[in-house]
Short mmCIF file of C-alpha atoms in Angstrom, two decimals:
data_model
loop_
_atom_site.label_atom_id
_atom_site.label_comp_id
_atom_site.label_asym_id
_atom_site.label_seq_id
_atom_site.Cartn_x
_atom_site.Cartn_y
_atom_site.Cartn_z
CA MET A 17 0.33 -0.05 -0.19
CA THR A 18 1.36 3.04 -1.04
CA LYS A 19 1.83 6.33 1.56
CA ARG A 20 -1.05 8.29 -0.05
CA ALA A 21 -3.30 4.97 0.28
CA THR A 22 -2.39 4.11 3.87
CA ARG A 23 -3.14 8.41 4.96
CA ASN A 24 -6.35 8.27 3.09
CA ALA A 25 -7.44 5.02 5.26
CA LEU A 26 -6.20 6.43 8.46
CA LEU A 27 -8.21 10.12 7.51
CA THR A 28 -11.33 7.20 6.71
CA SER A 29 -11.16 5.68 9.93
CA LEU A 30 -10.62 8.44 12.30
CA ARG A 31 -13.34 9.92 10.08
CA ILE A 32 -15.53 7.73 10.96
CA VAL A 33 -14.72 7.24 14.31
CA ILE A 34 -15.52 11.21 15.16
CA CYS A 35 -18.73 10.70 13.33
CA LEU A 36 -18.98 7.81 16.36
CA PHE A 37 -18.34 9.89 18.82
CA VAL A 38 -20.49 13.03 17.76
CA LEU A 39 -22.80 10.64 17.71
CA SER A 40 -22.36 8.57 20.85
CA VAL A 41 -22.23 12.35 22.28
CA SER A 42 -25.48 13.37 20.85
CA LEU A 43 -27.36 10.84 21.89
CA PHE A 44 -26.17 11.56 25.81
CA ALA A 45 -27.02 15.08 25.13
CA GLN A 46 -30.95 14.20 24.62
CA ASP A 47 -32.24 14.77 27.54
CA ARG A 48 -33.80 11.42 29.02
CA ASN A 49 -35.98 11.09 32.29
CA PRO A 50 -34.28 10.30 35.66
CA ILE A 51 -34.16 6.80 36.24
CA ILE A 52 -35.33 5.15 39.69
CA LEU A 53 -33.28 2.28 40.81
CA ILE A 54 -35.47 -0.35 42.88
CA PRO A 55 -33.75 -2.69 44.88
CA GLY A 56 -35.43 -5.88 45.70
CA LEU A 57 -35.78 -8.28 49.00
CA THR A 58 -32.65 -7.08 51.43
CA GLY A 59 -31.41 -5.35 48.58
CA SER A 60 -30.89 -2.41 50.90
CA GLU A 61 -28.25 -1.40 53.89
CA LEU A 62 -29.81 -1.05 57.13
CA LYS A 63 -28.44 0.70 59.76
CA HIS A 64 -29.10 2.05 63.20
CA LYS A 65 -30.62 5.49 62.90
CA VAL A 66 -28.50 7.14 66.62
CA THR A 67 -25.52 5.01 65.93
CA GLY A 68 -24.81 4.47 62.33
CA GLU A 69 -23.82 0.54 63.17
CA ARG A 70 -24.52 -1.41 59.97
CA ILE A 71 -26.95 -4.23 60.51
CA TRP A 72 -27.70 -5.04 57.26
CA PHE A 73 -25.73 -6.16 55.34
CA LYS A 74 -22.95 -7.59 57.29
CA ALA A 75 -21.79 -11.23 57.53
CA PHE A 76 -21.98 -11.12 61.28
CA LYS A 77 -24.92 -10.96 63.36
CA SER A 78 -24.60 -7.36 65.93
CA LYS A 79 -24.17 -8.03 69.15
CA SER A 80 -26.42 -4.96 70.12
CA GLU A 81 -29.19 -5.34 67.26
CA ASP A 82 -31.01 -7.79 64.80
CA LEU A 83 -33.86 -7.89 61.92
CA ARG A 84 -36.19 -8.66 64.19
CA LEU A 85 -39.59 -6.00 64.21
CA PRO A 86 -41.91 -5.81 66.71
CA ILE A 87 -44.49 -6.99 66.10
CA SER A 88 -48.04 -4.90 66.32
CA THR A 89 -51.85 -5.70 64.75
CA SER A 90 -50.73 -2.12 62.71
CA ILE A 91 -48.62 -3.68 60.01
CA ASP A 92 -47.94 -0.01 58.70
CA LYS A 93 -47.09 0.65 61.64
CA MET A 94 -44.27 -1.46 62.79
CA HIS A 95 -40.79 0.38 62.77
CA ASP A 96 -37.86 0.35 65.29
CA ASP A 97 -34.24 1.83 65.50
CA LEU A 98 -32.97 0.49 61.74
CA ILE A 99 -33.67 3.28 58.90
CA PRO A 100 -32.39 2.07 55.35
CA GLY A 101 -28.74 3.20 54.31
CA ASP A 102 -27.45 2.99 50.60
CA ILE A 103 -28.32 0.15 47.92
CA ILE A 104 -25.97 -3.07 48.34
CA ARG A 105 -24.25 -2.52 45.49
CA GLU A 106 -21.45 -5.90 46.27
CA VAL A 107 -20.92 -7.93 49.18
CA LYS A 108 -17.60 -8.90 49.72
CA ILE A 109 -16.35 -11.17 52.62
CA GLY A 110 -12.69 -11.97 53.42
CA ILE A 111 -10.94 -13.44 51.47
CA LEU A 112 -14.08 -14.41 49.36
CA PRO A 113 -14.22 -12.72 45.63
CA ALA A 114 -16.61 -9.44 45.91
CA THR A 115 -19.94 -9.88 44.49
CA ASP A 116 -22.00 -7.46 42.34
CA VAL A 117 -25.36 -6.67 43.28
CA TYR A 118 -26.41 -3.67 42.27
CA GLY A 119 -23.28 -1.51 41.40
CA GLY A 120 -22.09 -3.27 37.84
CA PHE A 121 -25.93 -1.65 36.64
CA ILE A 122 -25.62 1.45 37.93
CA ARG A 123 -21.51 1.15 36.27
CA ALA A 124 -23.24 0.69 32.86
CA MET A 125 -25.97 2.61 33.02
CA GLU A 126 -23.06 5.67 33.51
CA MET A 127 -20.47 4.23 31.34
CA ARG A 128 -22.56 2.71 28.74
CA ALA A 129 -25.68 5.13 28.36
CA GLY A 130 -24.04 8.63 29.81
CA TYR A 131 -26.28 8.73 33.22
CA HIS A 132 -24.61 9.95 36.01
CA GLU A 133 -25.53 9.50 39.81
CA GLU A 134 -27.69 11.91 41.89
CA SER A 135 -28.55 12.39 45.47
CA TRP A 136 -31.79 13.11 46.53
CA THR A 137 -31.44 15.72 49.12
CA ASN A 138 -28.94 17.18 47.35
CA PRO A 139 -29.40 16.51 43.37
CA SER A 140 -27.39 18.93 40.75
CA ASP A 141 -28.54 20.89 38.42
CA ASP A 142 -28.45 18.18 36.22
CA GLY A 143 -30.56 16.05 38.32
CA ASP A 144 -33.39 16.17 36.19
CA ARG A 145 -32.05 14.64 33.22
CA ASP A 146 -29.81 11.61 32.39
CA ALA A 147 -29.60 11.17 35.92
CA ILE A 148 -30.02 7.96 38.56
CA TYR A 149 -31.08 7.55 41.85
CA VAL A 150 -31.27 4.64 44.42
CA PHE A 151 -34.01 4.36 46.18
CA ALA A 152 -32.85 2.27 49.25
CA TYR A 153 -35.73 1.22 51.37
CA ASP A 154 -36.51 -0.69 54.69
CA TRP A 155 -37.31 -4.41 52.86
CA ARG A 156 -38.91 -5.73 55.87
CA LEU A 157 -41.57 -3.08 56.44
CA ASP A 158 -45.26 -3.66 54.43
CA ASN A 159 -44.60 -3.12 51.10
CA VAL A 160 -47.31 -0.56 50.56
CA GLU A 161 -45.17 1.77 53.52
CA ASN A 162 -41.95 1.77 51.41
CA ALA A 163 -44.43 2.38 47.53
CA GLN A 164 -45.83 5.11 49.25
CA ARG A 165 -42.53 6.82 50.48
CA LEU A 166 -41.31 6.59 47.00
CA VAL A 167 -44.14 8.79 45.65
CA ARG A 168 -43.47 11.11 48.08
CA ASP A 169 -39.89 11.03 47.94
CA VAL A 170 -40.22 11.79 44.19
CA GLU A 171 -42.86 14.54 44.38
CA ALA A 172 -40.66 16.16 47.22
CA LEU A 173 -37.55 15.80 44.55
CA LYS A 174 -39.45 17.12 41.63
CA ARG A 175 -39.58 20.25 43.94
CA LYS A 176 -35.83 20.67 44.74
CA LEU A 177 -35.18 20.42 40.90
CA LYS A 178 -38.26 23.12 40.00
CA THR A 179 -39.76 20.81 38.04
CA PRO A 180 -43.02 19.97 38.32
CA ASP A 181 -43.62 17.94 34.94
CA LEU A 182 -41.09 15.83 34.85
CA LYS A 183 -41.13 11.85 34.75
CA PHE A 184 -39.00 9.64 36.25
CA ASP A 185 -38.09 5.94 35.07
CA ILE A 186 -38.19 2.89 37.33
CA VAL A 187 -35.68 0.02 37.12
CA ALA A 188 -37.17 -2.22 39.59
CA HIS A 189 -35.39 -5.72 41.09
CA SER A 190 -37.58 -8.20 42.17
CA MET A 191 -39.81 -7.23 45.14
CA GLY A 192 -39.02 -3.52 43.83
CA GLY A 193 -40.98 -4.25 41.29
CA ILE A 194 -44.17 -4.62 43.83
CA ILE A 195 -43.48 -1.16 45.32
CA SER A 196 -43.23 0.43 41.60
CA ARG A 197 -46.48 -1.45 40.28
CA TYR A 198 -48.45 -0.12 43.37
CA ALA A 199 -46.89 3.36 43.73
CA ALA A 200 -48.10 3.76 39.75
CA MET A 201 -51.46 2.44 40.08
CA TYR A 202 -52.36 4.15 43.43
CA GLY A 203 -49.91 7.17 44.10
CA ASP A 204 -49.33 7.35 48.19
CA ALA A 205 -53.10 5.64 48.77
CA ASP A 206 -53.53 3.46 51.52
CA LEU A 207 -54.65 -0.11 51.29
CA PRO A 208 -58.80 0.41 51.34
CA THR A 209 -60.33 -0.85 54.81
CA GLY A 210 -62.90 -3.87 55.15
CA ASN A 211 -64.85 -5.06 51.75
CA ARG A 212 -64.11 -1.67 49.69
CA LYS A 213 -63.56 -2.49 45.77
CA VAL A 214 -60.13 -1.69 45.06
CA VAL A 215 -59.85 0.02 41.95
CA PRO A 216 -56.88 1.91 40.45
CA THR A 217 -56.50 5.39 39.75
CA TRP A 218 -53.06 5.41 38.37
CA ALA A 219 -52.20 8.38 40.49
CA GLY A 220 -47.95 7.61 39.62
CA ALA A 221 -49.01 8.29 36.00
CA LYS A 222 -48.40 12.14 36.52
CA LEU A 223 -44.84 10.77 38.13
CA PHE A 224 -43.41 7.64 36.34
CA ASP A 225 -43.53 6.89 32.47
CA LYS A 226 -41.55 3.65 31.86
CA VAL A 227 -41.36 1.32 34.79
CA ILE A 228 -39.11 -1.74 33.82
CA LEU A 229 -39.62 -4.68 36.32
CA LEU A 230 -36.77 -7.23 36.87
CA GLY A 231 -37.66 -10.16 38.21
CA THR A 232 -41.08 -9.66 40.18
CA PRO A 233 -42.97 -12.35 41.65
CA ASN A 234 -45.83 -10.38 40.63
CA GLU A 235 -48.46 -13.32 41.47
CA GLY A 236 -45.67 -14.36 44.81
CA ALA A 237 -42.82 -16.59 45.40
CA MET A 238 -43.79 -20.17 46.48
CA SER A 239 -40.59 -19.87 48.21
CA SER A 240 -41.19 -16.98 50.80
CA LEU A 241 -43.66 -19.87 52.28
CA GLY A 242 -40.68 -22.06 52.92
CA SER A 243 -38.69 -18.69 54.49
CA ILE A 244 -41.59 -18.34 56.55
CA LEU A 245 -41.80 -22.21 57.77
CA ASN A 246 -38.20 -22.45 58.69
CA GLY A 247 -36.19 -19.05 58.24
CA TYR A 248 -33.87 -17.46 55.88
CA THR A 249 -29.94 -17.90 55.16
CA VAL A 250 -29.26 -17.05 51.78
CA GLY A 251 -30.77 -14.18 50.52
CA GLY A 252 -33.99 -13.86 52.54
CA LEU A 253 -36.50 -15.92 49.87
CA ARG A 254 -33.72 -16.56 48.63
CA ILE A 255 -34.05 -13.74 45.82
CA ASP A 256 -31.23 -11.11 46.42
CA LEU A 257 -28.03 -11.72 47.61
CA PRO A 258 -26.23 -14.77 48.12
CA PHE A 259 -24.47 -14.67 51.12
CA ILE A 260 -26.45 -13.23 54.82
CA GLN A 261 -26.63 -13.95 57.73
CA ASP A 262 -28.82 -16.67 59.34
CA SER A 263 -32.11 -15.52 60.64
CA SER A 264 -34.65 -17.82 62.45
CA LYS A 265 -38.48 -18.20 61.48
CA PHE A 266 -38.96 -16.38 64.29
CA THR A 267 -37.06 -13.19 62.75
CA VAL A 268 -39.30 -13.77 59.51
CA PHE A 269 -42.48 -13.89 61.76
CA THR A 270 -42.04 -10.36 62.51
CA ILE A 271 -41.37 -8.80 58.69
CA PRO A 272 -44.69 -8.06 56.66
CA SER A 273 -43.01 -8.34 53.70
CA ALA A 274 -42.24 -12.33 54.09
CA TYR A 275 -46.25 -12.77 53.70
CA GLN A 276 -46.93 -10.42 50.76
CA LEU A 277 -44.57 -12.04 48.71
CA LEU A 278 -46.41 -15.36 49.22
CA PRO A 279 -48.46 -17.00 45.98
CA ALA A 280 -51.70 -14.80 45.55
CA PRO A 281 -55.10 -15.96 46.42
CA GLY A 282 -55.90 -18.70 43.91
CA THR A 283 -52.22 -19.43 42.94
CA PHE A 284 -51.12 -21.57 45.56
CA ARG A 285 -50.42 -24.89 44.36
CA ALA A 286 -49.99 -28.03 47.34
CA PHE A 287 -50.16 -31.30 46.53
CA ASP A 288 -50.55 -35.06 48.64
CA ASP A 289 -48.58 -38.05 49.36
CA LYS A 290 -49.91 -39.41 46.36
CA LEU A 291 -49.40 -36.21 44.06
CA LYS A 292 -52.37 -35.07 44.46
CA PRO A 293 -54.15 -31.12 44.49
CA LEU A 294 -55.73 -30.18 47.78
CA ALA A 295 -57.73 -27.29 47.83
CA ILE A 296 -55.61 -24.75 50.31
CA ASN A 297 -56.49 -21.01 51.66
CA LEU A 298 -53.08 -19.93 52.60
CA TYR A 299 -54.53 -16.58 53.76
CA ASP A 300 -56.69 -18.68 56.11
CA PRO A 301 -55.19 -18.75 59.51
CA LYS A 302 -56.71 -21.50 60.32
CA MET A 303 -54.75 -23.66 57.45
CA TRP A 304 -51.61 -22.46 59.34
CA SER A 305 -52.29 -23.82 62.86
CA LYS A 306 -53.74 -27.26 60.73
CA TYR A 307 -50.76 -27.55 58.92
CA GLY A 308 -48.09 -27.15 61.73
CA TRP A 309 -47.25 -23.46 59.72
CA ASN A 310 -48.23 -20.94 62.44
CA ALA A 311 -44.87 -20.39 64.19
CA ILE A 312 -47.03 -19.23 67.04
CA ASP A 313 -48.02 -22.77 67.78
CA ASP A 314 -44.23 -23.69 68.12
CA ASP A 315 -42.84 -24.95 71.73
CA ASP A 316 -40.27 -22.60 71.46
CA PHE A 317 -42.46 -19.33 70.45
CA ASN A 318 -43.33 -18.07 74.14
CA ASP A 319 -39.45 -18.41 74.80
CA GLN A 320 -38.64 -15.66 71.60
CA PHE A 321 -41.16 -12.59 72.74
CA ASP A 322 -41.93 -11.25 76.07
CA LEU A 323 -45.75 -11.46 77.38
CA ALA A 324 -47.16 -7.99 75.31
CA GLU A 325 -46.28 -9.62 71.88
CA GLN A 326 -47.37 -13.00 73.11
CA LYS A 327 -51.01 -11.55 73.71
CA ILE A 328 -51.00 -9.60 69.95
CA ALA A 329 -49.38 -12.79 68.04
CA THR A 330 -52.37 -14.03 67.28
CA ALA A 331 -54.06 -10.33 65.83
CA TYR A 332 -50.65 -9.54 64.67
CA PHE A 333 -50.34 -12.89 62.23
CA THR A 334 -54.03 -12.95 61.20
CA ALA A 335 -53.95 -8.99 60.00
CA ALA A 336 -50.36 -9.93 58.28
CA LEU A 337 -51.94 -12.11 56.46
CA ASP A 338 -55.25 -10.05 55.71
CA ARG A 339 -53.04 -7.00 54.01
CA ALA A 340 -51.11 -9.19 52.07
CA LYS A 341 -53.98 -11.09 50.37
CA ARG A 342 -55.59 -6.97 49.93
CA LEU A 343 -52.23 -6.24 48.45
CA HIS A 344 -52.34 -8.88 45.94
CA GLU A 345 -55.50 -8.39 45.08
CA ALA A 346 -55.22 -4.26 44.48
CA LEU A 347 -52.58 -5.12 41.71
CA ALA A 348 -54.35 -7.46 40.21
CA ALA A 349 -57.37 -4.30 40.09
CA SER A 350 -55.13 -3.62 37.30
CA ASN A 351 -57.63 -6.09 34.84
CA GLY A 352 -54.58 -5.96 32.54
CA LYS A 353 -54.08 -2.66 31.97
CA ALA A 354 -51.43 0.45 32.33
CA GLU A 355 -52.96 3.50 31.92
CA GLY A 356 -50.46 6.46 31.81
CA VAL A 357 -47.61 4.29 32.35
CA ALA A 358 -45.38 2.00 30.02
CA ILE A 359 -44.77 -1.41 32.11
CA TYR A 360 -42.20 -3.92 30.57
CA LEU A 361 -41.14 -7.12 32.39
CA VAL A 362 -37.51 -9.19 31.94
CA GLY A 363 -36.63 -12.35 33.78
CA SER A 364 -35.63 -15.92 32.98
CA ASP A 365 -36.91 -19.33 32.18
CA CYS A 366 -34.56 -21.17 31.72
CA LYS A 367 -33.94 -22.51 35.99
CA THR A 368 -35.92 -24.00 37.59
CA ALA A 369 -38.26 -21.98 40.37
CA LEU A 370 -40.22 -23.86 43.33
CA ASP A 371 -44.20 -23.66 42.02
CA GLY A 372 -45.72 -26.01 44.76
CA VAL A 373 -45.28 -27.75 48.40
CA VAL A 374 -46.16 -31.46 49.12
CA ILE A 375 -48.45 -32.50 52.25
CA TYR A 376 -48.07 -35.69 53.90
CA ARG A 377 -48.44 -36.80 57.44
CA ASP A 378 -45.48 -38.18 58.89
CA GLY A 379 -46.70 -39.98 62.19
CA ASN A 380 -49.32 -37.38 64.06
CA ASN A 381 -48.06 -34.46 61.98
CA TRP A 382 -48.33 -33.18 58.94
CA LYS A 383 -44.89 -32.74 56.76
CA THR A 384 -44.83 -29.82 54.57
CA LEU A 385 -41.88 -29.85 51.57
CA VAL A 386 -40.97 -26.72 49.87
CA ARG A 387 -37.67 -28.80 48.51
CA PRO A 388 -38.50 -31.96 46.03
CA LYS A 389 -36.44 -34.29 48.00
CA GLY A 390 -37.87 -37.89 48.14
CA PHE A 391 -39.56 -39.81 50.93
CA THR A 392 -41.69 -43.33 51.79
CA ARG A 393 -45.27 -42.74 51.78
CA SER A 394 -47.09 -44.46 55.37
CA ASP A 395 -48.00 -47.67 53.17
CA GLY A 396 -44.02 -48.03 52.65
CA SER A 397 -44.19 -46.68 48.77
CA ARG A 398 -41.33 -44.13 47.47
CA VAL A 399 -41.48 -40.94 46.12
CA THR A 400 -38.75 -40.10 44.50
CA ASP A 401 -36.74 -36.72 43.94
CA ASP A 402 -37.97 -36.74 40.14
CA GLU A 403 -41.32 -37.68 40.57
CA LEU A 404 -41.62 -34.63 42.81
CA LYS A 405 -39.94 -31.92 40.79
CA LYS A 406 -42.79 -32.95 37.91
CA VAL A 407 -45.55 -30.98 39.99
CA MET A 408 -43.08 -28.31 42.57
CA GLN A 409 -41.05 -26.76 40.16
CA SER A 410 -41.39 -24.57 36.76
CA ALA A 411 -39.41 -22.63 34.45
CA GLY A 412 -38.01 -19.65 35.63
CA ASP A 413 -35.08 -17.88 37.53
CA GLY A 414 -34.22 -20.24 39.95
CA VAL A 415 -36.40 -18.21 42.81
CA VAL A 416 -39.64 -16.70 40.60
CA THR A 417 -41.48 -18.53 38.04
CA GLN A 418 -41.94 -17.34 34.41
CA ARG A 419 -46.17 -17.43 35.00
CA SER A 420 -45.61 -14.97 38.13
CA LEU A 421 -43.41 -12.39 36.10
CA GLU A 422 -45.69 -12.55 33.46
CA VAL A 423 -48.98 -12.93 35.19
CA ALA A 424 -51.21 -13.08 32.03
CA SER A 425 -53.89 -11.99 34.52
CA ILE A 426 -52.83 -8.92 35.52
CA LEU A 427 -50.33 -7.67 32.51
CA LYS A 428 -52.28 -8.96 29.53
CA ASN A 429 -50.88 -9.43 25.72
CA GLN A 430 -46.75 -7.88 27.52
CA PRO A 431 -44.18 -7.93 25.66
CA VAL A 432 -41.69 -10.15 27.81
CA LYS A 433 -37.49 -10.20 27.63
CA LEU A 434 -36.24 -13.07 28.74
CA VAL A 435 -32.37 -14.27 29.47
CA CYS A 436 -31.19 -16.98 30.92
CA GLU A 437 -30.01 -16.13 33.97
CA ASP A 438 -30.24 -16.56 37.65
CA HIS A 439 -32.63 -14.09 39.47
CA ASN A 440 -30.13 -12.36 41.72
CA LYS A 441 -27.89 -11.58 38.90
CA LEU A 442 -30.97 -10.19 36.54
CA ALA A 443 -29.44 -6.78 37.56
CA ALA A 444 -25.58 -8.22 36.73
CA ASN A 445 -26.39 -9.63 33.17
CA ALA A 446 -25.01 -7.46 30.63
CA ARG A 447 -27.86 -8.31 28.51
CA ILE A 448 -30.16 -7.70 30.40
CA GLN A 449 -28.40 -3.81 30.82
CA ASP A 450 -28.50 -3.44 27.32
CA TYR A 451 -31.96 -4.06 26.90
CA VAL A 452 -32.84 -1.65 29.75
CA ILE A 453 -30.90 1.01 27.88
CA ARG A 454 -32.73 0.53 24.35
CA VAL A 455 -35.97 0.64 26.42
CA LEU A 456 -35.15 3.70 28.28
CA GLU A 457 -33.84 4.95 24.62
CA GLY A 458 -37.80 4.51 23.36
CA LYS A 459 -36.38 1.51 21.54
CA GLY A 460 -38.36 -1.25 23.34
CA SER A 461 -41.51 -2.86 23.39
CA THR A 462 -43.69 -1.99 25.88
CA ILE A 463 -47.25 -2.17 27.38
CA GLY A 464 -49.58 0.40 28.33
CA ASN A 465 -49.02 3.87 26.84
#
């Protein structure tokens, strides 16, 4: 190749690079709605409001505080001395490699899409465009309460930015999607009391434009029952974090959000030892006592709670189940529509997720299987692991089933982006990040407006 040809080739390459750079800058220069990133269960730090000690996440339990909430018959009034800190960006334990949680997603939005992170309390002059706000929250609390806080925080931020017409896009993982959907449908209104019919107002449409749900259990997660029965170790309901401190079933008993992740009314799948379906109303407290699920009936319960809590425990438990049921009903009241808000669903169908339990007699007691582990019937015949898997598992992301993500009765004919990934890695997946960026740029499919 001659020197002139080489020079011309270099100039051509340089022009292409410059054009691409100018194009990327122009794309970034187009003002886009600010993003609110909402983590899922266990995805926010919890710290003591006075001492500042971080109670969650840390590898070892605090000597002075735990995650148990003081129980009350008013589910939306249950608080202690813990408040949310930052979202959990990564988990680092000892010499083990750090595990990305939400930090990688934020970096992707910054480096590949031109967004910048902002502060809720002190936003910059650019806080109304191409900005990321992380919404850390106390994931133990009632989801409606957290949805109300989200709405009020957004309204306060708009006043600070002096942008009354500004709308925000939401990227919500797992339980964060429940909070997002309620905020979009009802704004900061509480659940109606009594037998009043729930009618969505879509009050959140004045605040939110696009709502992207990553692995949201719109129909609940069967694994939540296992967590309530047995306590949890790895990520609460095995939804968000790969490493956490142990928590007993007595701690989970006090956490309202755990009940609100139970399978929605009418969707609970249970089978007997012949693997025949059982009709069980999961929101009837009597069923919990019948099958030995109610922590109150545990011999150790009175050792775990003081006398005052023991007296109101049954009323609290009944109220927690009732509020969880009414939350599901409120979310289902959309009748497949999304008015003024565009909803995008992202999840997986390549990992088996718990989709049913098996209940059988073991001597004088009932035993509930939340994992497909073979057992011997009272007549001596054997039920194998594989037989159990057929009725207890279905396609999903390892935690949330594809059916629960999509919920045709709630979001009809919605397009769904499915990528093979584990539930707790959805936000860190590069293909999902690319899809989210396209959606935020107006290039994705949607249900709604």
